[in-house]
Short mmCIF file of C-alpha atoms in Angstrom, two decimals:
data_model
loop_
_atom_site.label_atom_id
_atom_site.label_comp_id
_atom_site.label_asym_id
_atom_site.label_seq_id
_atom_site.Cartn_x
_atom_site.Cartn_y
_atom_site.Cartn_z
CA VAL A 1 -65.25 32.81 32.34
CA VAL A 2 -64.07 35.39 29.46
CA GLU A 3 -60.66 34.49 29.76
CA HIS A 4 -60.89 30.85 29.97
CA ASN A 5 -62.91 31.14 26.62
CA ASN A 6 -60.34 33.24 24.97
CA LYS A 7 -57.86 30.66 25.49
CA ILE A 8 -59.91 27.73 24.37
CA ARG A 9 -60.85 29.70 21.35
CA SER A 10 -57.10 30.86 20.75
CA MET A 11 -56.50 27.27 21.76
CA GLN A 12 -59.30 25.97 18.75
CA MET A 13 -57.47 28.49 16.36
CA GLU A 14 -53.86 27.19 17.01
CA GLU A 15 -54.94 23.77 16.39
CA LYS A 16 -56.69 24.26 13.16
CA ARG A 17 -53.70 26.30 11.78
CA GLU A 18 -51.45 23.30 12.67
CA LEU A 19 -54.45 20.98 11.02
CA GLU A 20 -53.81 23.19 7.82
CA ARG A 21 -49.99 23.12 8.34
CA ILE A 22 -49.72 19.33 7.89
CA ILE A 23 -52.44 18.71 5.40
CA ARG A 24 -49.65 21.08 2.91
CA LYS A 25 -46.45 19.36 4.04
CA LEU A 26 -48.55 15.73 3.25
CA SER A 27 -49.99 17.25 0.08
CA ASP A 28 -46.46 18.28 -0.93
CA ALA A 29 -44.86 15.37 -0.33
CA VAL A 30 -47.62 13.20 -1.88
CA ALA A 31 -47.07 16.17 -5.01
CA ALA A 32 -43.59 14.76 -5.39
CA LEU A 33 -44.74 11.20 -5.99
CA THR A 34 -47.94 11.84 -8.54
CA ASP A 35 -46.58 9.84 -10.94
CA GLU A 36 -45.69 6.60 -9.21
CA LEU A 37 -49.22 6.68 -7.09
CA ALA A 38 -51.10 6.97 -10.46
CA THR A 39 -48.56 4.15 -11.12
CA ASN A 40 -49.64 2.40 -8.70
CA GLN A 41 -53.40 2.95 -8.87
CA ASN A 42 -53.55 1.51 -12.34
CA ILE A 43 -51.36 -1.55 -11.18
CA LEU A 44 -53.71 -1.87 -8.31
CA GLY A 45 -57.29 -1.45 -10.72
CA ILE A 46 -55.83 -4.65 -12.87
CA ILE A 47 -54.71 -6.93 -9.65
CA ASP A 48 -58.77 -5.71 -8.45
CA LEU A 49 -60.22 -6.80 -11.72
CA ILE A 50 -57.99 -10.01 -12.46
CA PHE A 51 -59.21 -11.20 -8.64
CA ALA A 52 -62.91 -9.96 -9.47
CA ARG A 53 -62.75 -12.39 -12.22
CA ALA A 54 -61.44 -15.37 -10.43
CA ARG A 55 -64.00 -14.78 -7.65
CA LEU A 56 -66.84 -14.85 -10.68
CA ALA A 57 -65.61 -17.83 -12.19
CA TYR A 58 -65.17 -19.69 -8.73
CA ARG A 59 -68.60 -18.50 -8.01
CA THR A 60 -70.47 -19.66 -11.14
CA ASN A 61 -68.62 -22.76 -11.72
CA SER A 62 -66.76 -21.52 -14.86
CA TYR A 63 -64.15 -22.50 -17.06
CA ARG A 64 -61.45 -20.79 -19.81
CA PRO A 65 -63.29 -21.59 -23.39
CA GLU A 66 -61.10 -22.20 -26.37
CA ILE A 67 -60.91 -19.18 -28.30
CA ASN A 68 -61.00 -19.05 -32.18
CA THR A 69 -61.72 -16.53 -34.85
CA ARG A 70 -62.85 -18.30 -37.16
CA GLY A 71 -66.65 -17.83 -35.96
CA ILE A 72 -67.03 -21.14 -34.46
CA VAL A 73 -69.25 -21.16 -31.06
CA GLU A 74 -69.46 -24.45 -29.85
CA ILE A 75 -71.01 -24.49 -25.87
CA ASN A 76 -70.96 -27.83 -24.28
CA ARG A 77 -73.07 -27.73 -20.87
CA GLY A 78 -73.33 -23.60 -21.01
CA LYS A 79 -75.77 -21.84 -18.45
CA HIS A 80 -77.13 -18.52 -18.79
CA PRO A 81 -74.53 -16.36 -15.98
CA LEU A 82 -78.08 -14.83 -14.11
CA LEU A 83 -79.88 -17.82 -13.54
CA GLY A 84 -77.47 -19.72 -11.24
CA GLU A 85 -77.45 -23.41 -10.72
CA GLU A 86 -81.17 -23.85 -11.15
CA ALA A 87 -80.43 -22.69 -14.81
CA VAL A 88 -80.66 -26.15 -17.52
CA PRO A 89 -77.57 -26.04 -19.17
CA ILE A 90 -77.67 -26.33 -22.95
CA ASN A 91 -75.31 -27.49 -25.57
CA ILE A 92 -75.00 -25.56 -28.90
CA GLU A 93 -72.59 -25.07 -31.85
CA ILE A 94 -72.59 -23.04 -34.95
CA GLY A 95 -70.13 -22.25 -37.56
CA LYS A 96 -68.99 -25.39 -38.16
CA ARG A 97 -71.38 -27.54 -40.18
CA PHE A 98 -74.22 -24.61 -40.63
CA ASP A 99 -73.71 -20.74 -39.87
CA ILE A 100 -77.77 -20.06 -38.99
CA LEU A 101 -79.50 -21.83 -36.49
CA VAL A 102 -83.25 -21.81 -36.25
CA ILE A 103 -85.01 -22.46 -32.99
CA THR A 104 -88.60 -23.04 -32.71
CA GLY A 105 -90.93 -24.41 -29.80
CA PRO A 106 -93.37 -23.67 -27.83
CA ASN A 107 -93.69 -20.19 -25.84
CA THR A 108 -92.07 -20.38 -22.59
CA GLY A 109 -90.01 -23.12 -23.76
CA GLY A 110 -86.84 -20.97 -23.37
CA LYS A 111 -85.84 -20.07 -26.70
CA THR A 112 -85.10 -16.47 -25.63
CA VAL A 113 -83.19 -17.90 -22.91
CA VAL A 114 -80.94 -19.70 -25.30
CA LEU A 115 -80.54 -16.70 -27.34
CA LYS A 116 -79.44 -14.68 -24.12
CA THR A 117 -77.06 -17.46 -23.03
CA VAL A 118 -74.98 -17.48 -26.39
CA GLY A 119 -74.93 -13.71 -26.61
CA LEU A 120 -73.56 -13.38 -23.12
CA LEU A 121 -71.54 -16.25 -23.18
CA THR A 122 -69.69 -14.78 -26.41
CA VAL A 123 -69.45 -11.40 -24.38
CA MET A 124 -67.77 -12.97 -21.28
CA ALA A 125 -65.32 -14.97 -23.50
CA MET A 126 -64.56 -11.57 -25.42
CA SER A 127 -63.92 -9.71 -22.06
CA GLY A 128 -61.46 -12.22 -20.87
CA LEU A 129 -64.15 -13.95 -18.33
CA PHE A 130 -64.49 -17.10 -18.08
CA ILE A 131 -67.90 -19.03 -18.76
CA PRO A 132 -70.57 -20.90 -17.03
CA ALA A 133 -69.81 -24.15 -19.64
CA ARG A 134 -67.64 -27.46 -19.67
CA GLU A 135 -63.71 -26.71 -20.11
CA ASN A 136 -64.04 -28.02 -23.77
CA SER A 137 -66.19 -25.09 -25.01
CA CYS A 138 -65.45 -22.92 -27.99
CA ILE A 139 -65.82 -19.38 -28.10
CA SER A 140 -65.31 -17.10 -30.98
CA ILE A 141 -63.91 -13.48 -31.29
CA PHE A 142 -66.19 -11.65 -33.30
CA ASP A 143 -66.04 -7.80 -34.90
CA SER A 144 -69.67 -6.91 -33.61
CA ILE A 145 -72.68 -8.79 -32.01
CA TYR A 146 -76.33 -7.94 -33.05
CA VAL A 147 -79.35 -8.11 -31.13
CA ASP A 148 -83.01 -7.95 -31.53
CA ILE A 149 -84.93 -9.14 -28.92
CA GLY A 150 -88.21 -8.47 -28.00
CA ASP A 151 -90.15 -9.99 -25.29
CA GLU A 152 -94.09 -8.94 -26.75
CA GLN A 153 -96.02 -12.34 -28.01
CA SER A 154 -99.32 -10.71 -28.85
CA ILE A 155 -99.89 -10.00 -32.75
CA GLU A 156 -102.43 -6.84 -31.30
CA GLN A 157 -99.59 -5.59 -28.94
CA SER A 158 -96.62 -6.05 -31.16
CA LEU A 159 -98.09 -4.15 -33.90
CA SER A 160 -96.81 -0.78 -32.69
CA THR A 161 -93.20 -2.17 -32.18
CA PHE A 162 -93.23 -4.30 -35.32
CA SER A 163 -91.81 -1.08 -37.23
CA SER A 164 -89.26 -0.19 -35.26
CA HIS A 165 -88.13 -4.11 -35.03
CA MET A 166 -87.92 -4.01 -38.71
CA ASN A 167 -85.93 -1.09 -38.66
CA ASN A 168 -83.26 -2.29 -36.58
CA ILE A 169 -83.05 -5.99 -38.46
CA ILE A 170 -82.78 -3.66 -41.37
CA ASN A 171 -79.57 -1.55 -39.57
CA ILE A 172 -78.35 -4.98 -39.02
CA LEU A 173 -78.19 -6.88 -42.40
CA LYS A 174 -76.57 -3.33 -43.49
CA ARG A 175 -73.55 -3.93 -41.26
CA ALA A 176 -73.59 -7.89 -40.92
CA ASP A 177 -70.98 -9.44 -42.09
CA GLU A 178 -69.15 -13.04 -41.78
CA ARG A 179 -67.25 -11.42 -38.89
CA SER A 180 -70.64 -10.85 -37.29
CA LEU A 181 -72.85 -12.74 -34.81
CA VAL A 182 -76.12 -11.79 -35.09
CA LEU A 183 -79.50 -12.86 -32.39
CA LEU A 184 -82.66 -12.52 -33.34
CA ASP A 185 -86.19 -13.38 -30.97
CA GLU A 186 -89.68 -14.29 -33.21
CA LEU A 187 -88.11 -13.69 -36.26
CA GLY A 188 -91.48 -12.23 -38.09
CA ALA A 189 -93.85 -12.11 -35.29
CA GLY A 190 -96.02 -9.27 -34.50
CA THR A 191 -97.77 -8.69 -38.36
CA ASP A 192 -99.89 -11.25 -40.34
CA PRO A 193 -97.98 -14.75 -40.61
CA VAL A 194 -97.69 -15.21 -44.46
CA GLU A 195 -96.24 -11.53 -44.50
CA GLY A 196 -93.82 -12.35 -41.51
CA ALA A 197 -92.64 -15.84 -42.87
CA ALA A 198 -91.96 -14.11 -46.14
CA LEU A 199 -89.91 -11.05 -44.52
CA ALA A 200 -88.08 -13.45 -41.77
CA ARG A 201 -87.22 -16.09 -44.94
CA VAL A 202 -85.64 -13.01 -46.86
CA VAL A 203 -83.91 -12.02 -43.57
CA LEU A 204 -82.43 -15.42 -43.06
CA GLU A 205 -81.28 -15.40 -46.82
CA GLU A 206 -79.50 -11.85 -46.92
CA LEU A 207 -77.72 -13.81 -43.50
CA ARG A 208 -76.69 -16.46 -45.46
CA SER A 209 -75.25 -14.63 -48.53
CA GLN A 210 -73.30 -12.62 -45.52
CA LYS A 211 -72.12 -15.66 -44.03
CA ALA A 212 -72.99 -14.51 -41.03
CA LYS A 213 -73.50 -16.26 -37.84
CA ALA A 214 -77.15 -16.24 -36.77
CA VAL A 215 -79.42 -17.97 -34.22
CA VAL A 216 -82.84 -17.16 -34.45
CA THR A 217 -85.94 -17.99 -32.84
CA THR A 218 -89.16 -18.31 -34.59
CA HIS A 219 -92.67 -19.48 -34.55
CA GLN A 220 -93.17 -19.68 -37.95
CA SER A 221 -93.13 -22.96 -40.16
CA GLU A 222 -91.98 -21.59 -43.13
CA LEU A 223 -88.55 -21.05 -41.23
CA LYS A 224 -88.43 -24.70 -40.67
CA ASN A 225 -88.59 -25.70 -44.10
CA TYR A 226 -86.23 -23.17 -44.85
CA ALA A 227 -83.55 -24.41 -42.97
CA TYR A 228 -84.25 -27.95 -43.87
CA GLN A 229 -83.94 -26.54 -48.26
CA ASN A 230 -80.58 -24.97 -47.57
CA GLU A 231 -76.99 -25.33 -46.73
CA ARG A 232 -75.55 -24.35 -44.08
CA VAL A 233 -78.74 -23.61 -42.08
CA GLU A 234 -80.12 -25.97 -39.29
CA ASN A 235 -83.15 -26.46 -37.32
CA ALA A 236 -82.95 -26.95 -33.36
CA CYS A 237 -85.80 -26.76 -30.77
CA VAL A 238 -86.52 -26.66 -27.16
CA GLU A 239 -88.00 -29.84 -25.46
CA PHE A 240 -91.21 -29.75 -23.88
CA ASP A 241 -92.72 -32.95 -22.03
CA PRO A 242 -95.37 -34.34 -24.35
CA VAL A 243 -97.21 -35.92 -20.97
CA SER A 244 -97.16 -33.16 -18.69
CA LEU A 245 -96.55 -30.31 -21.51
CA ARG A 246 -94.39 -28.69 -19.60
CA PRO A 247 -91.37 -27.58 -20.83
CA THR A 248 -88.13 -29.02 -19.95
CA TYR A 249 -85.93 -25.84 -21.10
CA LYS A 250 -83.48 -28.50 -23.30
CA LEU A 251 -82.22 -27.69 -26.21
#
C-alpha cells in the first residue's frame, strides 16, 4: 500500500510539473503577441458595442435622428426609453420658434416624464444611439446638459430641500449658455407661492438672456403669463380628460 501511495504521489507531482510547463509555454507564446491581442480586444469591444446599440434600437423600435449643432430639438412621437411600448408618445420642439418651453398641468400628468424623455433622448443621440422616436426627429449636440429634478410635491416636505434646489439652479445659471440644455422640474415650488413665482421668473429671464435651451415644468400661473408676454418663450401643457379627470399623458 505504501509503495502504491508513493507511486501515486509521484505521478501527481509529475502531472503538476507538466501542467506548469505547458502553462509557461503558453504564456510565453501569448506574451509574444501582446500587441496583437490588445488590438483584437479593442476591435472586439467596438464590434460588441455596435451590436449592442443595434439590438437596443431594434427592441425599442428606434430610429436615427437628424443631428445639428444649432440647438434645435424636435422629437416626433418620442417615448421614454424605459417605459416600453405602453408609453404615450410625445411631440416636442425647442430651438426654432422659441428657446424656453414652460410646461404646466396637473400632478401625475406626465410633466416630469416629458423632461426625462427630452434629456434621455438627447443624451442617447449624443452617445451615438438611435432614439425611440420617429425617423424625422432632430436632436442637437449640446456642450452641456443641466438638470434639476425633484419629486417632492408637498411644501411641508420640500422646505428642507428648497435651499439645495436653489443652490443647484444658481450653479446652473453660472454655467449655462447658448450651447446648453437646461431641464428644471417644478420651478418655484417648495416655498411661498408668491416668492417662488418671483424667483422662477428671474430664473427664466436669466436663461432667456443667456440664450440657453430650456424645458421647465411648473404650477406657477405667473410663469404662464411670462411665457405669453416674452419672445422666445412658449407655453405647453399635459392634457387630462375633462370628463373622467384622468391624465392622458399627451403634451
